[in-house]
CSV table of C-alpha atoms in Angstrom, one decimal:
chain,number,residue,atom,x,y,z
A,1,VAL,CA,5.6,5.5,-10.9
A,2,LYS,CA,7.4,8.3,-11.9
A,3,ALA,CA,5.4,10.4,-9.3
A,4,VAL,CA,5.5,8.3,-6.4
A,5,PRO,CA,8.0,10.1,-4.5
A,6,PHE,CA,10.0,8.1,-2.3
A,7,LEU,CA,10.8,6.1,-5.7
A,8,ARG,CA,12.2,9.0,-6.4
A,9,GLN,CA,15.2,8.0,-3.9
A,10,LEU,CA,15.6,4.8,-5.7
A,11,SER,CA,19.4,4.2,-7.6
A,12,ALA,CA,18.6,3.7,-11.4
A,13,ASP,CA,19.4,-0.3,-11.4
A,14,CYS,CA,16.8,-0.4,-8.5
A,15,LYS,CA,14.0,1.3,-9.8
A,16,LEU,CA,14.2,-0.5,-12.8
A,17,LEU,CA,14.4,-4.1,-11.3
A,18,LEU,CA,11.5,-2.9,-9.3
A,19,ILE,CA,9.6,-1.6,-12.2
A,20,THR,CA,10.1,-4.5,-14.2
A,21,ARG,CA,8.3,-6.5,-11.6
A,22,LEU,CA,5.2,-4.6,-11.8
A,23,ARG,CA,1.9,-6.1,-13.1
A,24,PRO,CA,-0.7,-3.9,-14.7
A,25,LEU,CA,-3.9,-3.6,-13.6
A,26,GLN,CA,-7.4,-1.8,-15.1
A,27,LEU,CA,-10.6,-1.4,-13.0
A,28,ALA,CA,-13.5,-0.7,-15.0
A,29,ALA,CA,-15.5,2.7,-13.5
A,30,GLY,CA,-16.9,2.0,-9.9
A,31,GLN,CA,-15.4,-1.2,-10.2
A,32,VAL,CA,-13.7,-2.5,-6.4
A,33,LEU,CA,-10.6,-3.9,-6.0
A,34,PHE,CA,-10.9,-4.9,-2.6
A,35,ARG,CA,-12.9,-4.9,0.4
A,36,ARG,CA,-12.2,-3.5,3.7
A,37,GLY,CA,-11.3,-6.5,6.1
A,38,SER,CA,-10.5,-8.9,2.8
A,39,PHE,CA,-6.5,-10.2,3.6
A,40,GLY,CA,-3.7,-8.9,1.2
A,41,ARG,CA,-0.6,-9.4,-0.3
A,42,GLU,CA,-0.1,-6.7,-2.8
A,43,MET,CA,0.8,-3.1,-3.4
A,44,TYR,CA,-0.9,-0.5,-5.9
A,45,PHE,CA,0.2,2.3,-7.9
A,46,VAL,CA,-2.1,4.6,-9.9
A,47,GLN,CA,-1.3,5.2,-13.3
A,48,SER,CA,-3.7,7.0,-14.2
A,49,GLY,CA,-7.7,7.5,-13.1
A,50,GLU,CA,-8.5,7.7,-9.3
A,51,VAL,CA,-9.8,5.4,-7.1
A,52,GLU,CA,-11.9,6.1,-3.6
A,53,VAL,CA,-10.5,5.2,-0.4
A,54,LEU,CA,-13.9,3.4,1.8
A,55,GLY,CA,-14.0,3.1,5.8
A,56,ARG,CA,-16.7,2.0,7.6
A,57,GLY,CA,-19.9,1.8,5.7
A,58,GLY,CA,-18.6,2.6,2.3
A,59,HIS,CA,-18.2,6.3,4.0
A,60,LEU,CA,-15.6,8.0,1.7
A,61,LEU,CA,-12.0,8.9,3.0
A,62,CYS,CA,-10.6,10.0,0.2
A,63,THR,CA,-9.4,10.0,-3.4
A,64,LEU,CA,-6.2,9.0,-5.0
A,65,GLN,CA,-4.9,10.1,-8.1
A,66,SER,CA,-2.4,9.3,-10.3
A,67,GLY,CA,1.3,9.2,-8.4
A,68,SER,CA,-0.5,8.6,-5.3
A,69,TYR,CA,0.1,4.7,-4.1
A,70,PHE,CA,-1.9,1.9,-1.4
A,71,GLY,CA,-1.5,-1.1,0.1
A,72,GLU,CA,2.4,-1.1,1.1
A,73,TYR,CA,2.0,-2.4,4.0
A,74,ALA,CA,0.6,-6.0,2.5
A,75,ILE,CA,4.0,-6.5,0.8
A,76,LEU,CA,6.0,-5.4,4.4
A,77,SER,CA,4.2,-7.9,6.6
A,78,GLU,CA,4.9,-11.2,7.2
A,79,HIS,CA,1.6,-12.4,7.1
A,80,PRO,CA,-1.3,-11.2,4.7
A,81,ALA,CA,-2.7,-8.6,6.4
A,82,ARG,CA,-6.6,-7.2,6.7
A,83,ARG,CA,-7.0,-4.4,4.5
A,84,THR,CA,-8.3,-1.3,6.2
A,85,ALA,CA,-10.2,0.0,3.5
A,86,SER,CA,-12.1,0.0,0.7
A,87,ILE,CA,-10.7,0.5,-2.5
A,88,ARG,CA,-13.0,1.4,-5.7
A,89,ALA,CA,-12.5,3.4,-8.7
A,90,THR,CA,-14.3,6.6,-9.6
A,91,VAL,CA,-17.4,6.5,-11.4
A,92,SER,CA,-15.6,8.6,-13.9
A,93,GLY,CA,-13.7,6.3,-15.4
A,94,PRO,CA,-10.9,3.4,-16.0
A,95,VAL,CA,-8.2,3.4,-13.5
A,96,GLU,CA,-4.6,2.0,-14.3
A,97,LEU,CA,-3.4,0.5,-11.8
A,98,LEU,CA,0.2,-1.3,-11.1
A,99,ALA,CA,0.3,-4.0,-8.9
A,100,LEU,CA,3.3,-5.4,-6.9
A,101,THR,CA,3.2,-8.4,-4.9
A,102,LYS,CA,4.9,-9.7,-2.0
A,103,GLN,CA,7.0,-12.3,-3.8
A,104,ALA,CA,8.1,-9.7,-6.4
A,105,PHE,CA,8.8,-7.3,-3.5
A,106,ASP,CA,10.9,-9.8,-1.8
A,107,ASN,CA,13.1,-10.9,-4.8
A,108,VAL,CA,14.1,-7.3,-5.7
A,109,LEU,CA,14.9,-7.0,-1.5
A,110,ARG,CA,17.5,-10.0,-2.3
A,111,GLU,CA,19.1,-7.8,-4.2
A,112,TYR,CA,18.6,-4.8,-3.3
A,113,PRO,CA,17.6,-5.0,0.6
A,114,ASN,CA,17.5,-1.1,2.0
A,115,LEU,CA,14.6,-1.0,-0.1
A,116,ARG,CA,12.4,-2.8,2.6
A,117,HIS,CA,13.2,0.5,4.7
A,118,THR,CA,12.7,3.1,2.1
A,119,VAL,CA,8.9,1.5,2.1
A,120,ILE,CA,9.2,1.2,5.5
A,121,LYS,CA,9.2,4.9,6.0
A,122,ALA,CA,7.0,5.6,2.9
A,123,ALA,CA,4.4,3.1,4.8
A,124,LYS,CA,4.9,5.0,8.1
A,125,ASN,CA,4.5,8.5,6.6
A,126,GLN,CA,1.2,7.5,4.8
A,127,TRP,CA,0.0,5.6,7.8
A,128,GLN,CA,1.2,8.9,10.2
A,129,ALA,CA,-0.9,11.2,7.7
A,130,ALA,CA,-4.0,8.7,7.4
A,131,MET,CA,-4.1,9.2,10.8
A,132,ARG,CA,-4.2,12.2,11.8
A,133,ALA,CA,-6.8,13.0,8.5
A,134,MET,CA,-8.9,9.8,8.7
A,135,ASP,CA,-10.3,8.4,12.1
A,136,ASP,CA,-13.1,6.4,10.3
A,137,LEU,CA,-9.8,4.5,9.2
A,138,ALA,CA,-10.8,1.8,11.9
A,139,PRO,CA,-9.5,-1.7,12.7
A,140,VAL,CA,-11.4,-4.6,11.2
A,141,ASN,CA,-11.9,-7.6,13.2
A,142,ASP,CA,-7.8,-9.0,13.7
A,143,ALA,CA,-6.4,-6.1,12.7
A,144,ASP,CA,-7.4,-4.2,16.1
A,145,SER,CA,-3.7,-4.7,17.4
A,146,SER,CA,-2.2,-3.2,14.2
A,147,ILE,CA,-3.3,-0.1,14.0
A,148,GLN,CA,-3.7,0.2,17.8
A,149,ASN,CA,0.1,-0.1,17.8
A,150,ILE,CA,0.2,2.2,14.3
A,151,ARG,CA,-1.6,5.2,16.4
A,152,LYS,CA,0.5,5.1,19.4
A,153,THR,CA,4.1,4.8,17.6
A,154,GLY,CA,3.3,6.1,13.7
A,155,ASN,CA,4.6,2.3,12.9
A,156,PRO,CA,3.0,0.1,10.2
A,157,LEU,CA,4.5,-3.0,11.1
A,158,PRO,CA,4.3,-5.1,14.2
A,159,MET,CA,7.0,-4.8,16.3
A,160,SER,CA,8.9,-7.9,15.3
A,161,SER,CA,8.9,-7.0,11.8
A,162,THR,CA,11.2,-3.6,12.6
A,163,ALA,CA,13.7,-5.4,14.0
């Protein structure tokens, strides 16, 4: 988690509280964490190993390593968010993740409300980079409007959630 750029900006107290809310999770080599189109309420940080981000038809979009994070939209959204890609551990070995649930994130926000803006900014930057680099990160069913909004505005959240 120390390698995650947006977490470096947090106060020591906020960072400590957030870290205490993380839940460790291990994936076996080749194990799928979630599939594109499924609903999510967790964000993940890669502690060790590598995960593959898979688009439509299982097309490899990129590989994320230690210090990377994904799923931030799921903790920012007011409602369960559809995953826009599948995540799978690489076949090279196990992956250690830290999961942050929407509920845990909301609990931290009660004490540190500015954390939301920090994560929104990180999510926006991540989505803009993804949209530029991976046009295959295409919408799924009711996620169409969210992805369209991201492509137009660079904002990963529905308009009502950012006010």
